[in-house]
Coordinates of C-alpha atoms and ligand atoms in Angstrom, one line a residue:
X146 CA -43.5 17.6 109.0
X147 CA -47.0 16.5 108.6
X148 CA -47.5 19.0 105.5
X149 CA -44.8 18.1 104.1
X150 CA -45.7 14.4 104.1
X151 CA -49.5 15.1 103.4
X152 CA -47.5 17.1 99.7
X153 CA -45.7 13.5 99.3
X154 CA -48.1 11.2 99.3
X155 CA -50.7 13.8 97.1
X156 CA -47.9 13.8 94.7
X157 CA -47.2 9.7 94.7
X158 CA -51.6 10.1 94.6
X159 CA -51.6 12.2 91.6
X160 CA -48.8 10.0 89.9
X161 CA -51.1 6.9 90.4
X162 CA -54.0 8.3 88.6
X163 CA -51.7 9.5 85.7
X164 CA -49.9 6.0 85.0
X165 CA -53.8 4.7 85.6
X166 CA -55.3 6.9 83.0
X167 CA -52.0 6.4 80.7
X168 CA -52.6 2.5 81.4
X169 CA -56.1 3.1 80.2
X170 CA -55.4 5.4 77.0
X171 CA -53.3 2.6 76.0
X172 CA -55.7 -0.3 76.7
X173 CA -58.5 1.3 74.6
X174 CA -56.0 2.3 71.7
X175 CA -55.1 -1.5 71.3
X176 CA -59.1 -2.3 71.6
X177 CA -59.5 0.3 68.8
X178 CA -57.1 -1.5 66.5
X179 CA -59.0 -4.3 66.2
X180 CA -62.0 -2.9 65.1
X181 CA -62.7 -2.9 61.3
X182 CA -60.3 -1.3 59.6
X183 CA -63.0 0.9 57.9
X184 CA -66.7 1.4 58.4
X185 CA -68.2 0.8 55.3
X186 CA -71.0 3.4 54.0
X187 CA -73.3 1.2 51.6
X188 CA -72.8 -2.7 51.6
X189 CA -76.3 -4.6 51.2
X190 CA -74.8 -8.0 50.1
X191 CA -71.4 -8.2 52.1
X192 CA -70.5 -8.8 55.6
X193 CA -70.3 -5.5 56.8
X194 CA -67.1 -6.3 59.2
X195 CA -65.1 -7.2 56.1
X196 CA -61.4 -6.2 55.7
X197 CA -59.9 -3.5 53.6
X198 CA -57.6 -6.5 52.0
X199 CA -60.7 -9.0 51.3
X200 CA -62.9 -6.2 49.5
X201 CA -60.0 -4.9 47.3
X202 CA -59.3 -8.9 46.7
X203 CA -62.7 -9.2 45.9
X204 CA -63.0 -5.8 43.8
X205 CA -60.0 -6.6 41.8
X206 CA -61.0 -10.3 41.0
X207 CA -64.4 -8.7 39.8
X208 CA -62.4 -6.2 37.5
X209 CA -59.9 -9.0 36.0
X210 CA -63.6 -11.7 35.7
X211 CA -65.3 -8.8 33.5
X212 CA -62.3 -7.0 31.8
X213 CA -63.1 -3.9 32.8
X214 CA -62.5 -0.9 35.6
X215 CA -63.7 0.4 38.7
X216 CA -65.8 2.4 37.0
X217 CA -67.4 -0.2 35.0
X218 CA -69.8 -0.3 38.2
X219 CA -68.8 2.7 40.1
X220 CA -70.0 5.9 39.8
X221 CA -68.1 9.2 40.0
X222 CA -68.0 11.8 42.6
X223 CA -70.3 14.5 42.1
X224 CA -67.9 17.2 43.2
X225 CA -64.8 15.7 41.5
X226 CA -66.0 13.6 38.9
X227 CA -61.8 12.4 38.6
X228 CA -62.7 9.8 41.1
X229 CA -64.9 7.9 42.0
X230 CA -67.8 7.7 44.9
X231 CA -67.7 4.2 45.8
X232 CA -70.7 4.1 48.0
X233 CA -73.2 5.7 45.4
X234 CA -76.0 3.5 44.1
X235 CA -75.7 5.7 40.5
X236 CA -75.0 2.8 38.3
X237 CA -77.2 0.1 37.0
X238 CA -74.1 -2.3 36.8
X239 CA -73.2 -2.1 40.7
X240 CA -77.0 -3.5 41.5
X241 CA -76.8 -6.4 38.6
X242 CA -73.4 -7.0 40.1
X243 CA -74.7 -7.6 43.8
X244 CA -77.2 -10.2 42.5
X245 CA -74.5 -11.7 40.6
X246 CA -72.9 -11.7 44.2
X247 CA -75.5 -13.5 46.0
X248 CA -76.3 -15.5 43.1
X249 CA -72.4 -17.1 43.0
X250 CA -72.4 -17.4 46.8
X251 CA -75.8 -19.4 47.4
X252 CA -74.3 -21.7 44.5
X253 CA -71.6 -22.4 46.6
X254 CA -73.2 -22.7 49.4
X255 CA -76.7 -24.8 48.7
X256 CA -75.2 -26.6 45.4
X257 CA -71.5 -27.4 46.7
X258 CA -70.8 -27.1 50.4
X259 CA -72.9 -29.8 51.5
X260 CA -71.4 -32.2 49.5
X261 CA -67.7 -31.5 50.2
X262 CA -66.5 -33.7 52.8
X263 CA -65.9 -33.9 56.3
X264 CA -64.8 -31.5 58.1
X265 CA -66.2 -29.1 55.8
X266 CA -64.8 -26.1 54.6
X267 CA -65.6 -22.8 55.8
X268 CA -66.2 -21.0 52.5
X269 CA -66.6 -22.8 49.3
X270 CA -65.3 -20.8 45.7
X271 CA -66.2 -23.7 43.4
X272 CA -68.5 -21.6 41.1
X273 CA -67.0 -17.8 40.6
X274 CA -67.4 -14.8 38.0
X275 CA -65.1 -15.8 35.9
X276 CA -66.6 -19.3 35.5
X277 CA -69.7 -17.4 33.5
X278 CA -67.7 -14.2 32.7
X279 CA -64.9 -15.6 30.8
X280 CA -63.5 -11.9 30.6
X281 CA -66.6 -10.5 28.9
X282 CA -68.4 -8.4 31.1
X283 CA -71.8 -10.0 29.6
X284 CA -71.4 -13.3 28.7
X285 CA -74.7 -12.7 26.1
X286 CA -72.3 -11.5 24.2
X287 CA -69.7 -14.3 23.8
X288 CA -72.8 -16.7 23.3
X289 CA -74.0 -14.8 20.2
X290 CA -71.3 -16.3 18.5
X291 CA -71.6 -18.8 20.1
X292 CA -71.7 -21.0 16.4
X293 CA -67.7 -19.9 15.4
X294 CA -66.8 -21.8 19.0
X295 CA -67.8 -25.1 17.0
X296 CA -65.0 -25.4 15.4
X297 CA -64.8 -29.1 15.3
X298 CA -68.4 -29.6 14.2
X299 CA -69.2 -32.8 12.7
X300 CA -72.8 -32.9 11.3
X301 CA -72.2 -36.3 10.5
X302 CA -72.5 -36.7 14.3
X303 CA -76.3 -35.0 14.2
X304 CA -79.4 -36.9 14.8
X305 CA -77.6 -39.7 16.0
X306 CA -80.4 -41.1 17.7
X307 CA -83.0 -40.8 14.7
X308 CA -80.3 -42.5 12.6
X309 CA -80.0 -45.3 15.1
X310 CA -83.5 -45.8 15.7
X311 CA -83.5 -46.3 11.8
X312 CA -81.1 -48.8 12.1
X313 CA -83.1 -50.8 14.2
X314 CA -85.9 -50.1 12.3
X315 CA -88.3 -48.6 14.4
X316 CA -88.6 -45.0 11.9
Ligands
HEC691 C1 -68.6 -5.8 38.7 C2 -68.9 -4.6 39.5 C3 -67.8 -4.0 40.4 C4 -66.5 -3.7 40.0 C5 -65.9 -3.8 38.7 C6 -66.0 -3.1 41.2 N1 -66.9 -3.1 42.2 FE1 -66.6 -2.2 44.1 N2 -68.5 -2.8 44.6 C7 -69.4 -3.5 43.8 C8 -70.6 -3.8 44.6 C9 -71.8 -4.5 44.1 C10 -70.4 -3.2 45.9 C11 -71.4 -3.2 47.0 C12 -71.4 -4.6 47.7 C13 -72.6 -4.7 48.7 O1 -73.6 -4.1 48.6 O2 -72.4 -5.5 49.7 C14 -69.1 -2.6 45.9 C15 -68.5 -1.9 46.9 C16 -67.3 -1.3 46.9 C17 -66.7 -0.6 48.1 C18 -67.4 -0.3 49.4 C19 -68.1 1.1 49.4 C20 -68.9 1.4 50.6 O3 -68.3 2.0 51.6 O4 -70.1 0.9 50.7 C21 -65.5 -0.1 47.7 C22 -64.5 0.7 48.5 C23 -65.3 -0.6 46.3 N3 -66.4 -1.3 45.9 C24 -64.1 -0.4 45.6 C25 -63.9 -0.9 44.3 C26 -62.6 -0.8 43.6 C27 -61.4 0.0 44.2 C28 -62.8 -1.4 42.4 C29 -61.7 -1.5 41.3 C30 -60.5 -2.2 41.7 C31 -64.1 -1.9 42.4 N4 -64.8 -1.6 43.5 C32 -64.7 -2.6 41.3 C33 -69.2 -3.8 42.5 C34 -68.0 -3.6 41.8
HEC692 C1 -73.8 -18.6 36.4 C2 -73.2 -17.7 35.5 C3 -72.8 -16.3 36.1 C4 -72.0 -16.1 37.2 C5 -71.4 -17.1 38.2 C6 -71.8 -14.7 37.2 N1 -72.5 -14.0 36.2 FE1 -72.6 -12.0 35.9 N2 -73.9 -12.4 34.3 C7 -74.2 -13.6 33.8 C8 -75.1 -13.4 32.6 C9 -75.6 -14.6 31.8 C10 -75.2 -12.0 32.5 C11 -76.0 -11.3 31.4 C12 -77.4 -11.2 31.9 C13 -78.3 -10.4 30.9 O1 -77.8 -9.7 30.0 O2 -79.5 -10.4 31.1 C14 -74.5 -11.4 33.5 C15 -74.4 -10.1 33.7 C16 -73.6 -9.4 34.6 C17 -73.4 -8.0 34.8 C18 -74.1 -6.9 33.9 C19 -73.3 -6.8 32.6 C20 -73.8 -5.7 31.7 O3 -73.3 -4.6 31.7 O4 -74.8 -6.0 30.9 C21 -72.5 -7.7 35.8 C22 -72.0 -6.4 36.3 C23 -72.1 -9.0 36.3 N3 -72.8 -10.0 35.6 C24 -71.2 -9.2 37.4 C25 -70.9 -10.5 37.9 C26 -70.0 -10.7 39.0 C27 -69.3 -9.5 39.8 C28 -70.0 -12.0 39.3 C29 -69.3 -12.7 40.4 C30 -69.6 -12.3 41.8 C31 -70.9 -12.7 38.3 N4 -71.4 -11.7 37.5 C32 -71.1 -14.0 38.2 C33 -73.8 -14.8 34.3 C34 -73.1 -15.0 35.5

């Protein structure tokens, strides 16, 4: 009698620490999921926490800003050149581009945050790539011609001031 109760209650025991342990499997699974969804290898500019959707939203608004493709600043994989090793430091463009980065953000952020209004927005996208890039992935190049964007040039309208100060008789 006393055996046989001793095998119940070691069973009921043994069920308790399985449902426990399940219970705990469970709780730690759900913890998982909210960690970032992927640890990045080689972000210097960044948060490192970000989301897989706000780095591809970011990544594709750099490609549509410049015209170009990943590859424009990422550099193949060494062992399968057919894609592309988006951690590697290889190319010269993917270092311009993170001081491009920091450059748009602390324009935001010491030029126009502090004078948006109350309550102020988290993030501030006033200035962006495209402002400068225009679709070029160096702007140099849209400003050396830059004289055929003067279409409507009026060279009447030049030395205004020398021809007013004429006027008046002061030249
Ligand atoms: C104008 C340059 C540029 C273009 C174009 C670009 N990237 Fe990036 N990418 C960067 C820079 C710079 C970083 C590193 C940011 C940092 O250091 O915080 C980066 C980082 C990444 C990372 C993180 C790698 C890691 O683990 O460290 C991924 C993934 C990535 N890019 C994917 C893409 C994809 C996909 C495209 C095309 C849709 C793309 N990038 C287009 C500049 C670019
Ligand atoms: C305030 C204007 C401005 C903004 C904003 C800007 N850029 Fe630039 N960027 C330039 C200029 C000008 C150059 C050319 C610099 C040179 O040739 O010396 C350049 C060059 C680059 C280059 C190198 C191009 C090459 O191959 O010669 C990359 C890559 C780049 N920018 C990426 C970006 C990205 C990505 C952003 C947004 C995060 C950005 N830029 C925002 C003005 C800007």
């Amino acid at each position: 009698m006393k055996r046989k109760l001793l095998t119940v209650l070691m069973s009921v025991g043994f069920l308790v620490l399985i449902t426990t342990l399940y219970a705990f499997k469970l709780k730690t699974n759900e913890e998982e999921s909210y960690q970032p969804q992927t640890k990045w290898k080689n972000l210097k500019v960044l948060p490192q926490n970000i989301s897989k959707d706000s780095l591809d939203y970011l990544m594709d608004g750099y490609t549509s800003a410049l015209s170009v493709k990943c590859n424009y600043c990422h550099a193949p994989q060494k062992d399968n050149p057919t894609k592309l090793d988006f951690a590697s430091d290889d190319k010269i463009e993917k270092e311009i581009a993170r001081g491009m980065i920091k450059m748009t953000n602390d324009l935001n952020k010491i030029y126009f945050q502090p004078h948006f209004p109350d309550p102020k927005p988290a993030q501030v996208q006033v200035v962006n790539c495209v402002m400068c890039h225009r679709g070029a992935p160096n702007p140099e190049k849209y400003l050396a011609k830059m004289s055929t964007m003067y279409k409507t040039y009026d060279p009447e309208r030049d030395n205004r001031k020398e021809k007013i100060l004429k006027e008046m008789g002061k030249q």
